[in-house]
Every structure is written in structure tokens, then in C-alpha cells.
Amino acid sequence: MDDADHPVGGPPPTGAVRATPPGAPRTPLDRRRVLTAAIAFIDEHGLDALTMRRMGARLGVEGMALYRHVTGREDLLDGVVELVVDELYGDPEVHLAPTHGWQDYLQRLAHGVRRIALAHPAVFPLIATRPPAAPWVRPPLRSLRWLESFLDALTSHGFSEEAAVAAYRAYTSFLLGHLLLEVSQHGVPISPLDDPGGSPNADDGSLAQYPHVRRLEPLLSQDESAAEFEESLENLLERLQRVLRESRRPGSTI
């Protein structure tokens, strides 16, 4: 089996390919069109279904024709991550510079990343796990431009360089943890061992030996993701405000 036939993982889906109808006018391929089609394919069918051959069929070309625009599956996935993260630049609610203070900047950026995660839940684990351009560029803010923007926003508002880096680490960890959990609750596998359909429920008897879990299962099953995200973000901002105060003290190493 060659690279064009090999899926990222899992069996081929039934009816997952929509080939271009015969005689339909073809738009010339370029890298962006290939990546955009890959994002749409993953959104519809999941990452496991993605192959170069299916991408070619979706675009009305042979799978090998895609290699003029991507060097292979790994380059395709890297390009998908880059293009999805770039959606932040088109989000009118997200500001590249802190026009209303650093807290407003961080809130807008966090909600922008969450919108991306919810718009492309099957892609978000890629954003979390693909190797970054440099080991100190942390997901989900995988762009050097966003890293520069982040550090400039905080240092221009009084954070020491050490405090700004500490804030970057805390902020990215917060986003990654919350959003991976949230997309997994929507049935997206975030590791090869995930089985979204294998969860126990209170009706099948599997919780008989866990009376508290069985009784509280309706409460535990409520989706409070948005409220939890907002509350945790507010707590993080309060923590960073304390970091800022500490960093301004004489002799501080933060």
C-alpha cells in the first residue's frame, strides 16, 4: 500500500468520497484549495478517514496530482493546522494588539481559539499534537506571529519578560486542557485509545457498584463547558493579575 492509499488511521468510510461530476468545470488546484478541502473532509468524516486518494477524488483529480501542492500526508496535516489557526486573523472579535488592555486581549483570544475548536472539533487534536515549528512554541497558539503578539501585549502592560513567559505557559496550558476535554465530550477521539461509544451509562447496570455516580449521572452529564471555560478563564486572569503585581515589586525574579 502506498502513501496515496494509506489512511491516517482506521478503515475506509462507506460513501465518504464525493468526486467531481464528469464534465464539471475544474478550478485550478493550489495549496490553499487542497488544504481547505482537507479541513472540510476532516470536519465531515474525521481524521481517520483522510487519505490522499480520497482527497484527490474530492477535488476531481488523481491522488498523485496533490503532490504538486503538498509533499505528502504529513505536509498536508501541517498545512491544515496552519490554515485553521490562521482563522484567528479573520475573527473580528480577536485583536492582534491589546487595544482595550491585556485582560480584554486575552479574553478575546481565548474565545477565538475556542470558536476554532468548536468549528473544527476533529481538527483540534491535530492542533494540540502536531510538532510545532520550534519547541518553545506551544499549542494551541502555534504561530510565531501570535506568540510575538502575546508577549508584546503583556510586556507593554507592565509584565516583566519572565512574567510574560510564565503567563504564556499558563494560558496555553489552560486553553489546551479545556478545549481538548470539550471536543472529546463531543465524541472526537483525542488519542488512538479513545472509544467515544464505549462509555457506561446508568441504565445498563455497569454502574451498579457505584451508587453515587449512578444517582448523580444526570448532573454529571450536563454540558457546562461554556460556563466552566468562562469561570476558569476569569480565575486565570485573576492569577495573572497577581503575577503582574509580583513582577513589579523591587527585586522580583518573576
PDB file of C-alpha atoms in Angstrom:
ATOM      1  CA  MET A   1       0.000   0.000   0.000  1.00  0.00           C
ATOM      2  CA  ASP A   2       1.471   3.351  -0.998  1.00  0.00           C
ATOM      3  CA  ASP A   3       1.143   6.717   0.721  1.00  0.00           C
ATOM      4  CA  ALA A   4      -1.716   7.787  -1.544  1.00  0.00           C
ATOM      5  CA  ASP A   5      -3.847   4.834  -0.370  1.00  0.00           C
ATOM      6  CA  HIS A   6      -2.832   4.738   3.252  1.00  0.00           C
ATOM      7  CA  PRO A   7      -5.310   6.331   5.708  1.00  0.00           C
ATOM      8  CA  VAL A   8      -4.194   8.308   8.705  1.00  0.00           C
ATOM      9  CA  GLY A   9      -5.829   5.539  10.706  1.00  0.00           C
ATOM     10  CA  GLY A  10      -8.856   3.235  10.686  1.00  0.00           C
ATOM     11  CA  PRO A  11     -10.873   1.553   7.920  1.00  0.00           C
ATOM     12  CA  PRO A  12     -12.108   3.435   4.853  1.00  0.00           C
ATOM     13  CA  PRO A  13     -15.532   5.008   5.336  1.00  0.00           C
ATOM     14  CA  THR A  14     -18.507   3.984   3.262  1.00  0.00           C
ATOM     15  CA  GLY A  15     -19.512   6.660   0.782  1.00  0.00           C
ATOM     16  CA  ALA A  16     -17.022   9.168   2.171  1.00  0.00           C
ATOM     17  CA  VAL A  17     -15.786  10.386  -1.221  1.00  0.00           C
ATOM     18  CA  ARG A  18     -17.630  12.915  -3.367  1.00  0.00           C
ATOM     19  CA  ALA A  19     -15.900  13.012  -6.726  1.00  0.00           C
ATOM     20  CA  THR A  20     -16.274  15.935  -9.102  1.00  0.00           C
ATOM     21  CA  PRO A  21     -19.068  15.136 -11.605  1.00  0.00           C
ATOM     22  CA  PRO A  22     -17.899  14.353 -15.158  1.00  0.00           C
ATOM     23  CA  GLY A  23     -17.783  17.435 -17.359  1.00  0.00           C
ATOM     24  CA  ALA A  24     -17.920  19.859 -14.432  1.00  0.00           C
ATOM     25  CA  PRO A  25     -15.587  22.870 -14.807  1.00  0.00           C
ATOM     26  CA  ARG A  26     -12.427  22.495 -12.791  1.00  0.00           C
ATOM     27  CA  THR A  27     -10.881  25.235 -10.706  1.00  0.00           C
ATOM     28  CA  PRO A  28      -7.081  25.047 -10.912  1.00  0.00           C
ATOM     29  CA  LEU A  29      -5.598  23.482  -7.800  1.00  0.00           C
ATOM     30  CA  ASP A  30      -3.300  25.350  -5.470  1.00  0.00           C
ATOM     31  CA  ARG A  31      -2.034  24.588  -1.977  1.00  0.00           C
ATOM     32  CA  ARG A  32      -4.720  26.626  -0.225  1.00  0.00           C
ATOM     33  CA  ARG A  33      -7.541  24.900  -2.089  1.00  0.00           C
ATOM     34  CA  VAL A  34      -6.110  21.479  -1.219  1.00  0.00           C
ATOM     35  CA  LEU A  35      -5.806  22.414   2.464  1.00  0.00           C
ATOM     36  CA  THR A  36      -9.285  23.936   2.573  1.00  0.00           C
ATOM     37  CA  ALA A  37     -10.719  20.741   1.088  1.00  0.00           C
ATOM     38  CA  ALA A  38      -8.797  18.656   3.638  1.00  0.00           C
ATOM     39  CA  ILE A  39     -10.249  20.690   6.511  1.00  0.00           C
ATOM     40  CA  ALA A  40     -13.777  20.228   5.154  1.00  0.00           C
ATOM     41  CA  PHE A  41     -13.155  16.488   4.704  1.00  0.00           C
ATOM     42  CA  ILE A  42     -11.911  16.076   8.286  1.00  0.00           C
ATOM     43  CA  ASP A  43     -14.858  18.122   9.585  1.00  0.00           C
ATOM     44  CA  GLU A  44     -17.271  15.773   7.790  1.00  0.00           C
ATOM     45  CA  HIS A  45     -15.622  12.374   8.101  1.00  0.00           C
ATOM     46  CA  GLY A  46     -12.963  12.603  10.778  1.00  0.00           C
ATOM     47  CA  LEU A  47      -9.208  12.399  10.630  1.00  0.00           C
ATOM     48  CA  ASP A  48      -9.122   8.611  10.398  1.00  0.00           C
ATOM     49  CA  ALA A  49     -10.842   8.690   7.003  1.00  0.00           C
ATOM     50  CA  LEU A  50      -8.352  11.049   5.364  1.00  0.00           C
ATOM     51  CA  THR A  51      -6.204   9.676   2.531  1.00  0.00           C
ATOM     52  CA  MET A  52      -4.506  11.338  -0.405  1.00  0.00           C
ATOM     53  CA  ARG A  53      -6.616   9.255  -2.804  1.00  0.00           C
ATOM     54  CA  ARG A  54      -9.880  10.384  -1.227  1.00  0.00           C
ATOM     55  CA  MET A  55      -8.696  13.980  -1.247  1.00  0.00           C
ATOM     56  CA  GLY A  56      -7.927  13.656  -4.947  1.00  0.00           C
ATOM     57  CA  ALA A  57     -11.382  12.229  -5.643  1.00  0.00           C
ATOM     58  CA  ARG A  58     -12.987  15.049  -3.686  1.00  0.00           C
ATOM     59  CA  LEU A  59     -11.114  17.585  -5.802  1.00  0.00           C
ATOM     60  CA  GLY A  60     -11.678  15.711  -9.068  1.00  0.00           C
ATOM     61  CA  VAL A  61      -8.057  14.709  -9.659  1.00  0.00           C
ATOM     62  CA  GLU A  62      -5.829  11.700  -9.160  1.00  0.00           C
ATOM     63  CA  GLY A  63      -4.319  11.476  -5.679  1.00  0.00           C
ATOM     64  CA  MET A  64      -0.836  11.854  -7.138  1.00  0.00           C
ATOM     65  CA  ALA A  65      -1.772  15.290  -8.528  1.00  0.00           C
ATOM     66  CA  LEU A  66      -1.897  16.603  -4.952  1.00  0.00           C
ATOM     67  CA  TYR A  67       1.842  16.088  -4.563  1.00  0.00           C
ATOM     68  CA  ARG A  68       2.441  19.194  -6.664  1.00  0.00           C
ATOM     69  CA  HIS A  69       0.987  21.185  -3.764  1.00  0.00           C
ATOM     70  CA  VAL A  70       1.788  19.093  -0.652  1.00  0.00           C
ATOM     71  CA  THR A  71       4.768  16.806  -0.270  1.00  0.00           C
ATOM     72  CA  GLY A  72       2.771  14.096   1.469  1.00  0.00           C
ATOM     73  CA  ARG A  73       0.332  13.342   4.257  1.00  0.00           C
ATOM     74  CA  GLU A  74       2.485  14.917   6.968  1.00  0.00           C
ATOM     75  CA  ASP A  75       2.806  18.154   4.999  1.00  0.00           C
ATOM     76  CA  LEU A  76      -0.954  18.073   4.393  1.00  0.00           C
ATOM     77  CA  LEU A  77      -1.666  17.791   8.121  1.00  0.00           C
ATOM     78  CA  ASP A  78       0.825  20.545   8.983  1.00  0.00           C
ATOM     79  CA  GLY A  79      -0.848  22.775   6.410  1.00  0.00           C
ATOM     80  CA  VAL A  80      -4.303  22.007   7.824  1.00  0.00           C
ATOM     81  CA  VAL A  81      -3.140  23.076  11.295  1.00  0.00           C
ATOM     82  CA  GLU A  82      -1.587  26.274   9.954  1.00  0.00           C
ATOM     83  CA  LEU A  83      -4.674  27.236   7.953  1.00  0.00           C
ATOM     84  CA  VAL A  84      -7.095  26.572  10.837  1.00  0.00           C
ATOM     85  CA  VAL A  85      -5.000  28.575  13.294  1.00  0.00           C
ATOM     86  CA  ASP A  86      -4.882  31.373  10.708  1.00  0.00           C
ATOM     87  CA  GLU A  87      -8.672  31.682  11.101  1.00  0.00           C
ATOM     88  CA  LEU A  88      -7.905  33.750  14.191  1.00  0.00           C
ATOM     89  CA  TYR A  89      -6.739  36.561  11.906  1.00  0.00           C
ATOM     90  CA  GLY A  90     -10.162  36.707  10.281  1.00  0.00           C
ATOM     91  CA  ASP A  91     -12.106  36.687  13.549  1.00  0.00           C
ATOM     92  CA  PRO A  92     -13.411  40.238  14.091  1.00  0.00           C
ATOM     93  CA  GLU A  93     -13.666  39.642  17.852  1.00  0.00           C
ATOM     94  CA  VAL A  94      -9.957  38.812  18.191  1.00  0.00           C
ATOM     95  CA  HIS A  95      -7.401  41.628  18.275  1.00  0.00           C
ATOM     96  CA  LEU A  96      -3.746  41.210  17.343  1.00  0.00           C
ATOM     97  CA  ALA A  97      -2.886  44.113  19.661  1.00  0.00           C
ATOM     98  CA  PRO A  98      -4.332  44.892  23.125  1.00  0.00           C
ATOM     99  CA  THR A  99      -6.479  47.895  22.225  1.00  0.00           C
ATOM    100  CA  HIS A 100      -8.523  47.642  25.455  1.00  0.00           C
ATOM    101  CA  GLY A 101      -5.968  46.270  27.912  1.00  0.00           C
ATOM    102  CA  TRP A 102      -4.244  42.954  28.350  1.00  0.00           C
ATOM    103  CA  GLN A 103      -7.189  41.208  30.067  1.00  0.00           C
ATOM    104  CA  ASP A 104      -9.534  42.069  27.193  1.00  0.00           C
ATOM    105  CA  TYR A 105      -6.864  40.904  24.721  1.00  0.00           C
ATOM    106  CA  LEU A 106      -6.517  37.522  26.455  1.00  0.00           C
ATOM    107  CA  GLN A 107     -10.279  37.039  26.783  1.00  0.00           C
ATOM    108  CA  ARG A 108     -10.845  37.742  23.100  1.00  0.00           C
ATOM    109  CA  LEU A 109      -8.002  35.458  22.052  1.00  0.00           C
ATOM    110  CA  ALA A 110      -9.219  32.607  24.290  1.00  0.00           C
ATOM    111  CA  HIS A 111     -12.757  32.785  22.935  1.00  0.00           C
ATOM    112  CA  GLY A 112     -11.387  32.953  19.383  1.00  0.00           C
ATOM    113  CA  VAL A 113      -9.409  29.739  19.910  1.00  0.00           C
ATOM    114  CA  ARG A 114     -12.491  28.107  21.445  1.00  0.00           C
ATOM    115  CA  ARG A 115     -14.583  29.079  18.413  1.00  0.00           C
ATOM    116  CA  ILE A 116     -11.995  27.381  16.197  1.00  0.00           C
ATOM    117  CA  ALA A 117     -12.063  24.247  18.358  1.00  0.00           C
ATOM    118  CA  LEU A 118     -15.862  24.033  18.207  1.00  0.00           C
ATOM    119  CA  ALA A 119     -15.976  24.810  14.467  1.00  0.00           C
ATOM    120  CA  HIS A 120     -13.369  22.124  13.711  1.00  0.00           C
ATOM    121  CA  PRO A 121     -13.501  19.654  16.628  1.00  0.00           C
ATOM    122  CA  ALA A 122     -11.982  16.808  14.619  1.00  0.00           C
ATOM    123  CA  VAL A 123      -9.073  19.050  13.589  1.00  0.00           C
ATOM    124  CA  PHE A 124      -8.362  20.455  17.053  1.00  0.00           C
ATOM    125  CA  PRO A 125      -6.467  17.367  18.333  1.00  0.00           C
ATOM    126  CA  LEU A 126      -4.096  17.931  15.386  1.00  0.00           C
ATOM    127  CA  ILE A 127      -3.524  21.493  16.580  1.00  0.00           C
ATOM    128  CA  ALA A 128      -2.712  20.073  20.004  1.00  0.00           C
ATOM    129  CA  THR A 129      -0.361  17.310  18.876  1.00  0.00           C
ATOM    130  CA  ARG A 130       1.415  18.239  15.638  1.00  0.00           C
ATOM    131  CA  PRO A 131       5.091  19.089  16.272  1.00  0.00           C
ATOM    132  CA  PRO A 132       5.416  22.884  16.492  1.00  0.00           C
ATOM    133  CA  ALA A 133       7.813  24.985  14.431  1.00  0.00           C
ATOM    134  CA  ALA A 134      10.046  25.352  17.499  1.00  0.00           C
ATOM    135  CA  PRO A 135       9.977  23.535  20.866  1.00  0.00           C
ATOM    136  CA  TRP A 136       9.112  26.741  22.697  1.00  0.00           C
ATOM    137  CA  VAL A 137       6.046  27.456  20.520  1.00  0.00           C
ATOM    138  CA  ARG A 138       3.219  25.823  22.443  1.00  0.00           C
ATOM    139  CA  PRO A 139      -0.138  24.701  21.101  1.00  0.00           C
ATOM    140  CA  PRO A 140      -2.801  25.869  20.562  1.00  0.00           C
ATOM    141  CA  LEU A 141      -1.109  29.240  19.806  1.00  0.00           C
ATOM    142  CA  ARG A 142       1.198  27.618  17.268  1.00  0.00           C
ATOM    143  CA  SER A 143       2.013  30.758  15.304  1.00  0.00           C
ATOM    144  CA  LEU A 144       5.170  32.817  15.820  1.00  0.00           C
ATOM    145  CA  ARG A 145       3.094  35.882  14.983  1.00  0.00           C
ATOM    146  CA  TRP A 146       0.613  35.101  17.796  1.00  0.00           C
ATOM    147  CA  LEU A 147       3.467  34.340  20.194  1.00  0.00           C
ATOM    148  CA  GLU A 148       5.035  37.716  19.376  1.00  0.00           C
ATOM    149  CA  SER A 149       1.644  39.398  19.759  1.00  0.00           C
ATOM    150  CA  PHE A 150       1.073  37.722  23.132  1.00  0.00           C
ATOM    151  CA  LEU A 151       4.466  38.665  24.550  1.00  0.00           C
ATOM    152  CA  ASP A 152       4.177  42.230  23.265  1.00  0.00           C
ATOM    153  CA  ALA A 153       0.689  42.616  24.746  1.00  0.00           C
ATOM    154  CA  LEU A 154       1.855  41.616  28.220  1.00  0.00           C
ATOM    155  CA  THR A 155       5.269  43.285  28.341  1.00  0.00           C
ATOM    156  CA  SER A 156       3.740  46.540  27.069  1.00  0.00           C
ATOM    157  CA  HIS A 157       1.352  46.439  30.040  1.00  0.00           C
ATOM    158  CA  GLY A 158       3.966  46.036  32.742  1.00  0.00           C
ATOM    159  CA  PHE A 159       4.705  42.300  32.806  1.00  0.00           C
ATOM    160  CA  SER A 160       8.380  41.524  33.159  1.00  0.00           C
ATOM    161  CA  GLU A 161       9.798  39.256  30.463  1.00  0.00           C
ATOM    162  CA  GLU A 162       9.864  36.345  32.913  1.00  0.00           C
ATOM    163  CA  ALA A 163       6.254  37.003  33.982  1.00  0.00           C
ATOM    164  CA  ALA A 164       5.098  37.236  30.355  1.00  0.00           C
ATOM    165  CA  VAL A 165       6.665  33.858  29.571  1.00  0.00           C
ATOM    166  CA  ALA A 166       5.091  32.340  32.699  1.00  0.00           C
ATOM    167  CA  ALA A 167       1.728  33.780  31.621  1.00  0.00           C
ATOM    168  CA  TYR A 168       2.151  32.291  28.147  1.00  0.00           C
ATOM    169  CA  ARG A 169       2.773  28.847  29.613  1.00  0.00           C
ATOM    170  CA  ALA A 170      -0.208  29.063  31.980  1.00  0.00           C
ATOM    171  CA  TYR A 171      -2.512  30.448  29.293  1.00  0.00           C
ATOM    172  CA  THR A 172      -1.689  27.838  26.651  1.00  0.00           C
ATOM    173  CA  SER A 173      -1.982  25.010  29.208  1.00  0.00           C
ATOM    174  CA  PHE A 174      -5.407  26.323  30.227  1.00  0.00           C
ATOM    175  CA  LEU A 175      -6.641  26.507  26.625  1.00  0.00           C
ATOM    176  CA  LEU A 176      -5.265  23.123  25.655  1.00  0.00           C
ATOM    177  CA  GLY A 177      -6.678  21.284  28.657  1.00  0.00           C
ATOM    178  CA  HIS A 178     -10.143  22.825  28.482  1.00  0.00           C
ATOM    179  CA  LEU A 179     -10.584  22.572  24.737  1.00  0.00           C
ATOM    180  CA  LEU A 180      -9.292  19.006  24.337  1.00  0.00           C
ATOM    181  CA  LEU A 181     -11.723  17.971  27.050  1.00  0.00           C
ATOM    182  CA  GLU A 182     -14.552  19.852  25.370  1.00  0.00           C
ATOM    183  CA  VAL A 183     -14.026  18.357  21.903  1.00  0.00           C
ATOM    184  CA  SER A 184     -13.701  14.891  23.434  1.00  0.00           C
ATOM    185  CA  GLN A 185     -17.124  15.395  25.028  1.00  0.00           C
ATOM    186  CA  HIS A 186     -18.447  15.910  21.501  1.00  0.00           C
ATOM    187  CA  GLY A 187     -17.288  12.399  20.586  1.00  0.00           C
ATOM    188  CA  VAL A 188     -13.974  13.338  18.982  1.00  0.00           C
ATOM    189  CA  PRO A 189     -11.194  10.846  19.778  1.00  0.00           C
ATOM    190  CA  ILE A 190      -8.145  12.693  21.077  1.00  0.00           C
ATOM    191  CA  SER A 191      -5.927   9.612  21.200  1.00  0.00           C
ATOM    192  CA  PRO A 192      -5.898   6.207  19.433  1.00  0.00           C
ATOM    193  CA  LEU A 193      -7.190   4.593  22.633  1.00  0.00           C
ATOM    194  CA  ASP A 194     -10.337   6.702  22.834  1.00  0.00           C
ATOM    195  CA  ASP A 195     -13.666   4.956  22.289  1.00  0.00           C
ATOM    196  CA  PRO A 196     -16.410   7.572  22.380  1.00  0.00           C
ATOM    197  CA  GLY A 197     -19.116   4.900  22.054  1.00  0.00           C
ATOM    198  CA  GLY A 198     -17.861   2.776  24.914  1.00  0.00           C
ATOM    199  CA  SER A 199     -18.912   4.888  27.878  1.00  0.00           C
ATOM    200  CA  PRO A 200     -21.069   3.282  30.566  1.00  0.00           C
ATOM    201  CA  ASN A 201     -24.495   4.673  31.377  1.00  0.00           C
ATOM    202  CA  ALA A 202     -26.797   4.377  34.345  1.00  0.00           C
ATOM    203  CA  ASP A 203     -29.288   2.148  32.516  1.00  0.00           C
ATOM    204  CA  ASP A 204     -27.040  -0.753  31.503  1.00  0.00           C
ATOM    205  CA  GLY A 205     -26.183  -1.949  35.011  1.00  0.00           C
ATOM    206  CA  SER A 206     -22.478  -1.177  34.667  1.00  0.00           C
ATOM    207  CA  LEU A 207     -22.734   1.493  37.407  1.00  0.00           C
ATOM    208  CA  ALA A 208     -24.437  -0.769  39.922  1.00  0.00           C
ATOM    209  CA  GLN A 209     -21.408  -0.793  42.228  1.00  0.00           C
ATOM    210  CA  TYR A 210     -21.030   2.992  42.049  1.00  0.00           C
ATOM    211  CA  PRO A 211     -24.208   4.342  43.726  1.00  0.00           C
ATOM    212  CA  HIS A 212     -23.081   7.986  43.921  1.00  0.00           C
ATOM    213  CA  VAL A 213     -22.099   8.042  40.251  1.00  0.00           C
ATOM    214  CA  ARG A 214     -25.363   6.313  39.271  1.00  0.00           C
ATOM    215  CA  ARG A 215     -27.515   8.750  41.285  1.00  0.00           C
ATOM    216  CA  LEU A 216     -25.694  11.850  40.060  1.00  0.00           C
ATOM    217  CA  GLU A 217     -25.308  10.705  36.443  1.00  0.00           C
ATOM    218  CA  PRO A 218     -27.915  13.221  35.129  1.00  0.00           C
ATOM    219  CA  LEU A 219     -25.996  16.097  36.760  1.00  0.00           C
ATOM    220  CA  LEU A 220     -22.632  14.756  35.661  1.00  0.00           C
ATOM    221  CA  SER A 221     -23.905  14.516  32.074  1.00  0.00           C
ATOM    222  CA  GLN A 222     -24.960  18.156  31.812  1.00  0.00           C
ATOM    223  CA  ASP A 223     -22.857  20.154  29.372  1.00  0.00           C
ATOM    224  CA  GLU A 224     -21.466  23.086  31.342  1.00  0.00           C
ATOM    225  CA  SER A 225     -18.475  23.583  29.052  1.00  0.00           C
ATOM    226  CA  ALA A 226     -19.131  27.232  28.225  1.00  0.00           C
ATOM    227  CA  ALA A 227     -19.686  28.245  31.862  1.00  0.00           C
ATOM    228  CA  GLU A 228     -16.641  26.270  33.038  1.00  0.00           C
ATOM    229  CA  PHE A 229     -14.482  27.819  30.332  1.00  0.00           C
ATOM    230  CA  GLU A 230     -15.556  31.337  31.289  1.00  0.00           C
ATOM    231  CA  GLU A 231     -15.099  30.750  35.024  1.00  0.00           C
ATOM    232  CA  SER A 232     -11.676  29.172  34.571  1.00  0.00           C
ATOM    233  CA  LEU A 233     -10.600  31.974  32.229  1.00  0.00           C
ATOM    234  CA  GLU A 234     -11.614  34.580  34.825  1.00  0.00           C
ATOM    235  CA  ASN A 235      -9.663  32.682  37.502  1.00  0.00           C
ATOM    236  CA  LEU A 236      -6.612  32.569  35.217  1.00  0.00           C
ATOM    237  CA  LEU A 237      -6.794  36.310  34.570  1.00  0.00           C
ATOM    238  CA  GLU A 238      -7.001  36.983  38.316  1.00  0.00           C
ATOM    239  CA  ARG A 239      -3.943  34.788  38.810  1.00  0.00           C
ATOM    240  CA  LEU A 240      -2.059  36.668  36.092  1.00  0.00           C
ATOM    241  CA  GLN A 241      -3.022  39.968  37.713  1.00  0.00           C
ATOM    242  CA  ARG A 242      -1.275  38.735  40.869  1.00  0.00           C
ATOM    243  CA  VAL A 243       1.728  37.698  38.766  1.00  0.00           C
ATOM    244  CA  LEU A 244       1.809  41.220  37.317  1.00  0.00           C
ATOM    245  CA  ARG A 245       1.757  42.792  40.790  1.00  0.00           C
ATOM    246  CA  GLU A 246       4.537  40.487  41.970  1.00  0.00           C
ATOM    247  CA  SER A 247       6.654  41.213  38.896  1.00  0.00           C
ATOM    248  CA  ARG A 248       6.527  44.944  39.651  1.00  0.00           C
ATOM    249  CA  ARG A 249       7.992  44.551  43.127  1.00  0.00           C
ATOM    250  CA  PRO A 250      11.642  45.563  43.503  1.00  0.00           C
ATOM    251  CA  GLY A 251      13.954  42.583  43.332  1.00  0.00           C
ATOM    252  CA  SER A 252      11.306  40.256  41.912  1.00  0.00           C
ATOM    253  CA  THR A 253      12.554  37.403  39.707  1.00  0.00           C
ATOM    254  CA  ILE A 254       9.143  36.829  38.121  1.00  0.00           C
TER     255      ILE A 254
END
